[in-house]
Coordinates of C-alpha atoms and ligand atoms in Angstrom, one line a residue:
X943 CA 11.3 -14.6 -77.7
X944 CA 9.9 -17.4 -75.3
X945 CA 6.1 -17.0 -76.4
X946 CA 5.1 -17.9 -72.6
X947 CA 4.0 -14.8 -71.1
X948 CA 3.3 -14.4 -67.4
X949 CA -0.4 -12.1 -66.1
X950 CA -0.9 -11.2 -62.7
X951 CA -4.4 -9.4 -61.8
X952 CA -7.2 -11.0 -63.4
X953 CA -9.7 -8.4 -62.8
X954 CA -12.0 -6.3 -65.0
X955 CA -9.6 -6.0 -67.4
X956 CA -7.0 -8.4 -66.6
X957 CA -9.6 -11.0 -67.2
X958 CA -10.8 -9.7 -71.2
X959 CA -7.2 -8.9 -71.8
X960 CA -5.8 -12.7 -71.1
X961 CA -8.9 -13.9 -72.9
X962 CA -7.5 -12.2 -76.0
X963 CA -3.8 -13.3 -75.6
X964 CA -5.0 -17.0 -75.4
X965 CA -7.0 -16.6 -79.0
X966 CA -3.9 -15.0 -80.3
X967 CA -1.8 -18.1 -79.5
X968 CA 0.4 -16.8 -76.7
X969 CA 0.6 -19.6 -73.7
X970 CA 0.0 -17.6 -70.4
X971 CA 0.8 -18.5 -66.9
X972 CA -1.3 -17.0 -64.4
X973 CA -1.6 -15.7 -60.7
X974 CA -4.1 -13.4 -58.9
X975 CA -4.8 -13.1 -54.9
X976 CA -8.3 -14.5 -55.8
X977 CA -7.6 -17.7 -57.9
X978 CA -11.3 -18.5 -58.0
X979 CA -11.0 -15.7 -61.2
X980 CA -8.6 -17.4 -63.0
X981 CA -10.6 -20.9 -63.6
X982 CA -12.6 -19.8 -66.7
X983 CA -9.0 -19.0 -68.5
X984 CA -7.5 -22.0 -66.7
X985 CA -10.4 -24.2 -68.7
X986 CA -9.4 -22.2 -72.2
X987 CA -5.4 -23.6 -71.4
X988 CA -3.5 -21.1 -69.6
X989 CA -0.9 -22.6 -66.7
X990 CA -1.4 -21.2 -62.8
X991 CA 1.0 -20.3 -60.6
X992 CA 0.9 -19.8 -56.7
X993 CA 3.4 -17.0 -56.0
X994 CA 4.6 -14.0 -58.5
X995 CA 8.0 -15.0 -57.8
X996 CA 6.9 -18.7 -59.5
X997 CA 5.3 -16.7 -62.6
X998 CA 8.7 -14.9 -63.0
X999 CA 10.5 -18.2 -62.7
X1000 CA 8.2 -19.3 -65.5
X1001 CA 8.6 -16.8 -68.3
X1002 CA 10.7 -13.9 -69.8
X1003 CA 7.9 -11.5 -70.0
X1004 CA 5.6 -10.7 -67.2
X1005 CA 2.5 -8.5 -67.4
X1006 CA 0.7 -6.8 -64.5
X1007 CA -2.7 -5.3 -65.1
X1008 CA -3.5 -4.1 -60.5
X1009 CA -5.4 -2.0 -59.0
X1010 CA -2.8 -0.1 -56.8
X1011 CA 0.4 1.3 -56.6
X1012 CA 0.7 -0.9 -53.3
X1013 CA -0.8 -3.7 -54.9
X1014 CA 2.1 -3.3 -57.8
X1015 CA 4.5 -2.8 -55.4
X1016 CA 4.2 -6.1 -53.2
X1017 CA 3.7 -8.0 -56.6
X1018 CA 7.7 -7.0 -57.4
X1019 CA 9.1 -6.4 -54.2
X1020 CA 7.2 -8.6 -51.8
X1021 CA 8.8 -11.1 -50.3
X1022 CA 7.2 -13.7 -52.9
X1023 CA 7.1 -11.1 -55.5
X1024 CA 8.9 -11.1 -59.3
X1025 CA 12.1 -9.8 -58.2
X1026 CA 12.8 -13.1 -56.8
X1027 CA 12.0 -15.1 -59.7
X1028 CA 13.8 -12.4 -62.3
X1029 CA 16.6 -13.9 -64.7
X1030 CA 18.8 -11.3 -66.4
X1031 CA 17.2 -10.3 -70.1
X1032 CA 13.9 -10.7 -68.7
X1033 CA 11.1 -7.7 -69.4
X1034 CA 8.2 -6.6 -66.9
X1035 CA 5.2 -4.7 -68.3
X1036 CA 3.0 -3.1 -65.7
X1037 CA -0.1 -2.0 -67.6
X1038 CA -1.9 -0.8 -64.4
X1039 CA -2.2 2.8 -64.0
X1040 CA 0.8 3.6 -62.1
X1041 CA 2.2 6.0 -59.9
X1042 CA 5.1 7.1 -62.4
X1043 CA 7.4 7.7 -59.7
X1044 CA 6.9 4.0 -58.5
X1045 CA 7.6 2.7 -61.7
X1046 CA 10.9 4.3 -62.2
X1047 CA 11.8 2.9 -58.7
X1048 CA 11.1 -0.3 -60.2
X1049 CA 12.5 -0.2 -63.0
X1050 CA 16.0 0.9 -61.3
X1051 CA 15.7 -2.2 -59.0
X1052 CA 15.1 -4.2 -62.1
X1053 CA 17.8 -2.7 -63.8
X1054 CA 20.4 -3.8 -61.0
X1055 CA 19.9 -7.3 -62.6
X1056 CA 19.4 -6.8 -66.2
X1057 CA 15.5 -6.8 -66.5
X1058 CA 13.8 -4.5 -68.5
X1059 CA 10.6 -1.9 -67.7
X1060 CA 7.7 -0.9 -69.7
X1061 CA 4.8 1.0 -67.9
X1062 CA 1.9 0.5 -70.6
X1063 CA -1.3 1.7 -68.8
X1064 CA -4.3 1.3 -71.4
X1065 CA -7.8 3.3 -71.9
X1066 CA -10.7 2.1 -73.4
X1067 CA -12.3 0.1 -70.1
X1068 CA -13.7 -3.2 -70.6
X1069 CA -15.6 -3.0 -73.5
X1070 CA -12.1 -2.3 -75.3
X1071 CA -10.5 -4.9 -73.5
X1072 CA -13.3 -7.4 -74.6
X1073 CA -13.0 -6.4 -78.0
X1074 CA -9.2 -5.6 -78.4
X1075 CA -9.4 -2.2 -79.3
X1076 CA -7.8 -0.7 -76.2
X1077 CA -5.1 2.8 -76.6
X1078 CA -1.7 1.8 -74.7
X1079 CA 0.7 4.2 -73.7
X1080 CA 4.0 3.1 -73.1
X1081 CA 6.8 4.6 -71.5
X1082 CA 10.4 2.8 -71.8
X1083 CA 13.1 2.0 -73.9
X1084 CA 11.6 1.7 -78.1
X1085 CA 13.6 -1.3 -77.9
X1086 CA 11.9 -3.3 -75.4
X1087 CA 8.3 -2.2 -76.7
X1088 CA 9.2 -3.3 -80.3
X1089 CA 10.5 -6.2 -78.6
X1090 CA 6.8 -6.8 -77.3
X1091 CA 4.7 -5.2 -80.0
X1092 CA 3.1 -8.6 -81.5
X1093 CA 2.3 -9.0 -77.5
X1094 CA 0.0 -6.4 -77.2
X1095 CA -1.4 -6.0 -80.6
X1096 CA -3.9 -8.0 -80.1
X1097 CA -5.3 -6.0 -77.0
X1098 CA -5.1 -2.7 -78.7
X1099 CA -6.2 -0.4 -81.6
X1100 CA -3.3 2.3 -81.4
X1101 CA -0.3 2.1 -79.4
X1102 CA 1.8 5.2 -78.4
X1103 CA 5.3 5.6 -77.2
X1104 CA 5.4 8.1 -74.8
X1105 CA 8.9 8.3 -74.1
X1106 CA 11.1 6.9 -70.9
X1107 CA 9.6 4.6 -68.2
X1108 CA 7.1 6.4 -66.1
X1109 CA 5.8 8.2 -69.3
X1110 CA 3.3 5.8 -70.2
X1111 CA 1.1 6.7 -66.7
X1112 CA 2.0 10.3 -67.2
X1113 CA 0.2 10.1 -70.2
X1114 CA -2.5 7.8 -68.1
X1115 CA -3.0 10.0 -65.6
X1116 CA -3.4 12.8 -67.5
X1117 CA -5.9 10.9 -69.7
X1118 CA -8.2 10.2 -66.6
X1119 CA -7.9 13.7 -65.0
X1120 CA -9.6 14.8 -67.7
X1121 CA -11.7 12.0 -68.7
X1122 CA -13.1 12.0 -65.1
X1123 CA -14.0 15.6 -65.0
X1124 CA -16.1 15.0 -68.3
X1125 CA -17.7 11.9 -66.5
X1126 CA -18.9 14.2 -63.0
X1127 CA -20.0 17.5 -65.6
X1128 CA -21.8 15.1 -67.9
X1129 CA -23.8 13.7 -64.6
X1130 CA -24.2 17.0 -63.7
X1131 CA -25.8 18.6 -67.0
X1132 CA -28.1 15.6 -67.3
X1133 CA -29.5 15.9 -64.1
X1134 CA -29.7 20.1 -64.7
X1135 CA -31.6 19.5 -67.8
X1136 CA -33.7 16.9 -66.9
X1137 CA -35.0 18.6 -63.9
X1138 CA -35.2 21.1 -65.8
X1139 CA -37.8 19.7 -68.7
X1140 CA -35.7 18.1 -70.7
X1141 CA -36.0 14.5 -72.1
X1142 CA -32.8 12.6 -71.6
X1143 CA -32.3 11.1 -74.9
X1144 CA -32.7 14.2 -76.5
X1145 CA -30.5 16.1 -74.5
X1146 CA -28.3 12.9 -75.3
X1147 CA -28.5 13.4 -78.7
X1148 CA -28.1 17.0 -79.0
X1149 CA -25.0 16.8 -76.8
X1150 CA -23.7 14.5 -78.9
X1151 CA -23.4 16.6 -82.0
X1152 CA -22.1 19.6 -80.0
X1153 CA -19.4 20.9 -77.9
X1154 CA -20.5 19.4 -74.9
X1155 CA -19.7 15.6 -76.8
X1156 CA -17.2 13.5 -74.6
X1157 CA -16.5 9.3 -74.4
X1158 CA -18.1 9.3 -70.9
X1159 CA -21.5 11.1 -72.0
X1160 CA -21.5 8.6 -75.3
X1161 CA -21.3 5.3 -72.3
X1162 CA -24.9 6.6 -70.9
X1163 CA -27.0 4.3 -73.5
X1164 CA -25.4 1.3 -72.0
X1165 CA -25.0 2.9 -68.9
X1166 CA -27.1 5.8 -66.8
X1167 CA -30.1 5.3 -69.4
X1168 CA -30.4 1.3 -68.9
X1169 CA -30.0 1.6 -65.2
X1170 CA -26.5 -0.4 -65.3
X1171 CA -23.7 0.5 -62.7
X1172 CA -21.7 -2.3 -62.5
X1173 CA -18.1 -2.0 -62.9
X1174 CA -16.7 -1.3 -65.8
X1175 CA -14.4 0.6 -64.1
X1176 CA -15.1 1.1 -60.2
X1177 CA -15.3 4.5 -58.4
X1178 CA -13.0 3.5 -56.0
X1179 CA -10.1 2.7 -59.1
X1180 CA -10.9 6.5 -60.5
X1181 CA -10.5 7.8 -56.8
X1182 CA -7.0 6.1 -57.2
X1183 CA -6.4 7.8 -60.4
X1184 CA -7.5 11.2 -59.4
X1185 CA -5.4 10.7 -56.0
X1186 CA -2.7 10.1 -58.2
X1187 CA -2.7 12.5 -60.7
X1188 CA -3.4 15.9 -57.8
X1189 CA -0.1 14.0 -56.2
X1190 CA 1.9 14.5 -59.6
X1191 CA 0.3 18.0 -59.9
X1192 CA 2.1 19.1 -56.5
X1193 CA 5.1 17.4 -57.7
X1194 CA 5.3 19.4 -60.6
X1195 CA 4.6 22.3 -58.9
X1196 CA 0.9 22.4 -61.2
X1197 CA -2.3 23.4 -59.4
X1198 CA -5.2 21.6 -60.4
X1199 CA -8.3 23.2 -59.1
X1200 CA -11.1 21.0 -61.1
X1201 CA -9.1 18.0 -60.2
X1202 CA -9.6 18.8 -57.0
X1203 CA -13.7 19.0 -57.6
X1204 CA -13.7 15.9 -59.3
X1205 CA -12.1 14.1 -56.7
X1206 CA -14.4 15.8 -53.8
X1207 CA -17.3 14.5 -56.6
X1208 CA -16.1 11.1 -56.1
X1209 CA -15.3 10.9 -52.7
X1210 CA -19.3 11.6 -52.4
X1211 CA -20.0 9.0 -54.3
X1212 CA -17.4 7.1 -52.0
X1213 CA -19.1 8.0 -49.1
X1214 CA -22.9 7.3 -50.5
X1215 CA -21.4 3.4 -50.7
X1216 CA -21.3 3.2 -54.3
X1217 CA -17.0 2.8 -54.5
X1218 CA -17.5 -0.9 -55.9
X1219 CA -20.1 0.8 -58.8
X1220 CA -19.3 2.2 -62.5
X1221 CA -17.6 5.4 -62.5
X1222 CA -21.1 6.0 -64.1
X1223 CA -23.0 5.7 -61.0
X1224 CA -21.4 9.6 -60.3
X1225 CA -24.8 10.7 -61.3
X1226 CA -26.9 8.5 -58.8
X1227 CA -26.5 10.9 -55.6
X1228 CA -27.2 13.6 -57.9
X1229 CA -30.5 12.4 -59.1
X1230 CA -31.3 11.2 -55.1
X1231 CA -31.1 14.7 -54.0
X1232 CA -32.5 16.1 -57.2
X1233 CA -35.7 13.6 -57.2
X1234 CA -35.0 13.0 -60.8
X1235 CA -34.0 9.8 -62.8
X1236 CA -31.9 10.4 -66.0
X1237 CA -33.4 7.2 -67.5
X1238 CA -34.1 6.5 -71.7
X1239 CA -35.0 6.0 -74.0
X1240 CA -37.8 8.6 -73.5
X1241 CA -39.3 10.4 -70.3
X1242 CA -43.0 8.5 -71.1
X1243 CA -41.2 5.1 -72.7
X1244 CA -39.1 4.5 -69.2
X1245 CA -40.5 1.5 -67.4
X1246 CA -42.4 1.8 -64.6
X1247 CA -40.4 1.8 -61.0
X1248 CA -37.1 2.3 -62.1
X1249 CA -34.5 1.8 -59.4
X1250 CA -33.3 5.0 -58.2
X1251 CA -30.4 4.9 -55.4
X1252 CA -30.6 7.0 -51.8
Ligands
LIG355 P1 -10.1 -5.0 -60.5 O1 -10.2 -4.5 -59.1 O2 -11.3 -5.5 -61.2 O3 -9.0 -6.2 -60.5 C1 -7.8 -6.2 -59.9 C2 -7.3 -7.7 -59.7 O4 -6.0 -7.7 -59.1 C3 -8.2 -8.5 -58.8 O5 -8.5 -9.7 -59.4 C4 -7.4 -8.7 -57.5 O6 -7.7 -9.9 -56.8 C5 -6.0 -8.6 -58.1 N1 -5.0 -8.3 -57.1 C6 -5.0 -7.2 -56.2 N2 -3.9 -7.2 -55.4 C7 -3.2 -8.3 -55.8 C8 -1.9 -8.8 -55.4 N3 -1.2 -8.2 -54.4 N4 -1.5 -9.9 -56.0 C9 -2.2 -10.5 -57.0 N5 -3.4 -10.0 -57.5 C10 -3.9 -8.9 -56.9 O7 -9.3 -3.9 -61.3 P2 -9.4 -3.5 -62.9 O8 -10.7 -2.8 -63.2 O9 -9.1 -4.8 -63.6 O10 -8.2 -2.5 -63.1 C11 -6.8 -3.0 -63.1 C12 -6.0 -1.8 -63.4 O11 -6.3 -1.2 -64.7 C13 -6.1 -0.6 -62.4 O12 -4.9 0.0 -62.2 C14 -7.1 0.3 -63.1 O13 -6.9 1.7 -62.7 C15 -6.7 0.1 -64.6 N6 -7.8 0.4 -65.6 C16 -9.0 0.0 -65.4 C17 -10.0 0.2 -66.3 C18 -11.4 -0.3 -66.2 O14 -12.3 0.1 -67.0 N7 -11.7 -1.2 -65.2 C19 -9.7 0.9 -67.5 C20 -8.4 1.4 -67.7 C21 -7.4 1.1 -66.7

């Protein structure tokens, strides 16, 4: 297989995840609305291109990591977009998180000239694109993903095949639904307990080690307690998710009352401007109507005028 590999949206992960197919030795042709983000990767070697249609043109795998289902959707079908740069054998990987109906539209259209569909949407957020440990979950053909295996080893530490294209952000939205329902109760428990009497990091710890221990609670060290919101992954990207997964919900006929909460939780947080913050930042309207600040390490160590939002 041609090693030249095509990535389009070079964003908070796109960005770590290109980083890591360059040090693995795979030459990369790149395009992104914003080309001012590619020019750190351009410096390390990688090849731009102006249209997706040109990136297609280029290479015989092509990876998408965008924010939207719209945004995926004009990258293939636009009038510039890969479809008109497709050759028949080719394979396209979307690894955003997906609308799993759009991607089986895709991959039929894609189909009609011999190109193959993966959806491989990935968890682990930046840190575990930085370091290559992210989980993919691919839906599609086994063949194609062997195919692509030594592609996206090096961005992940498990990879699962969840069965036919679409799968992969079944499996993705899924994840999230409940990820992001741990991410609003955590902000909420904190700011009950602190308010409450508790110190933070204790309450950190204690959760920890108990039933209420969950991947967005373990983030607040480098998060909530530091007083760090930037994205990470954005508020308004986990409104997508949300959005997407209640929309497969009704599909299936599944009702998904905390969903719903979660989504109202963010659209809050939407609405208090903080859609271009950390998902983390959940708890920040909380504390401004609470009066209290969920900061670490300890109540009496936390420096002096720590920011709160309002
Ligand atoms: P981001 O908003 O940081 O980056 C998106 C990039 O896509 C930007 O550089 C933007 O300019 C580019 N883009 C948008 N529309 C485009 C178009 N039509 N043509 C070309 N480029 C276009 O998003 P992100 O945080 O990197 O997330 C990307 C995807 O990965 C999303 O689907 C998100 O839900 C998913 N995801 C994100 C995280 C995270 O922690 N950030 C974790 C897992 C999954």
């Amino acid at each position: 297989m041609n090693q030249k590999i095509g990535f389009i949206g070079l964003g908070q992960m796109g960005r770590p995840m290109c980083r890591r197919l360059l040090a693995a030795g795979f030459d990369l042709v790149l395009h992104d609305l914003d080309p001012e983000v590619a020019a750190p990767l351009l410096a390390q070697g990688a090849a731009w291109a102006g249209t997706p249609a040109e990136v297609a043109r280029a290479c015989r795998v092509v990876i998408t990591c965008l924010p939207t289902p719209q945004a995926v959707e004009e990258v293939v079908l636009g009038p510039t977009g890969l479809r008109a740069g497709w050759q028949p054998g080719d394979l396209y990987i979307d690894m955003s998180t997906n609308a799993p109906s759009l991607i089986r539209r895709l991959a039929q259209e894609a189909a009609q000239i011999g190109v193959g569909v993966l959806d491989a949407p990935v968890s682990g957020g930046t840190v575990g694109a930085e370091a290559g440990t992210l989980t993919i979950m691919v839906g599609g053909e086994a063949a194609w993903l062997d195919k692509v295996r030594s592609l996206l080893e090096p961005l992940a530490a498990r990879i699962f095949h969840m069965g036919e294209v679409g799968c992969g952000n079944v499996a993705k939205l899924v994840n999230n639904l409940v990820g992001l329902a741990c991410n609003s109760i955590s902000a909420e428990g904190m700011v009950l307990g602190v308010k409450a009497g508790l110190d933070p990091q204790i309450l950190y710890e204690l959760m920890t080690v108990s039933t209420a221990d969950n991947w967005s609670l373990r983030q607040y060290p480098r998060t909530v307690f530091k007083r760090n919101f930037a994205p990470g992954f954005k508020i308004n990207l986990a409104h997508k998710d949300l959005t997407l997964a209640l929309a497969l919900g009704r599909e299936h006929g599944v009702p998904l009352a905390v969903a719903e909460a979660v989504k109202a939780d963010l659209e809050a947080a939407i609405a208090a401007g903080l859609g271009e913050q950390g998902v983390d930042a959940v708890i920040l309207p909380r504390e401004a109507r609470t009066g209290v600040v969920v900061g670490g390490p300890t109540q009496e160590h936390q420096p002096k005028g720590v920011a709160t939002w309002s």
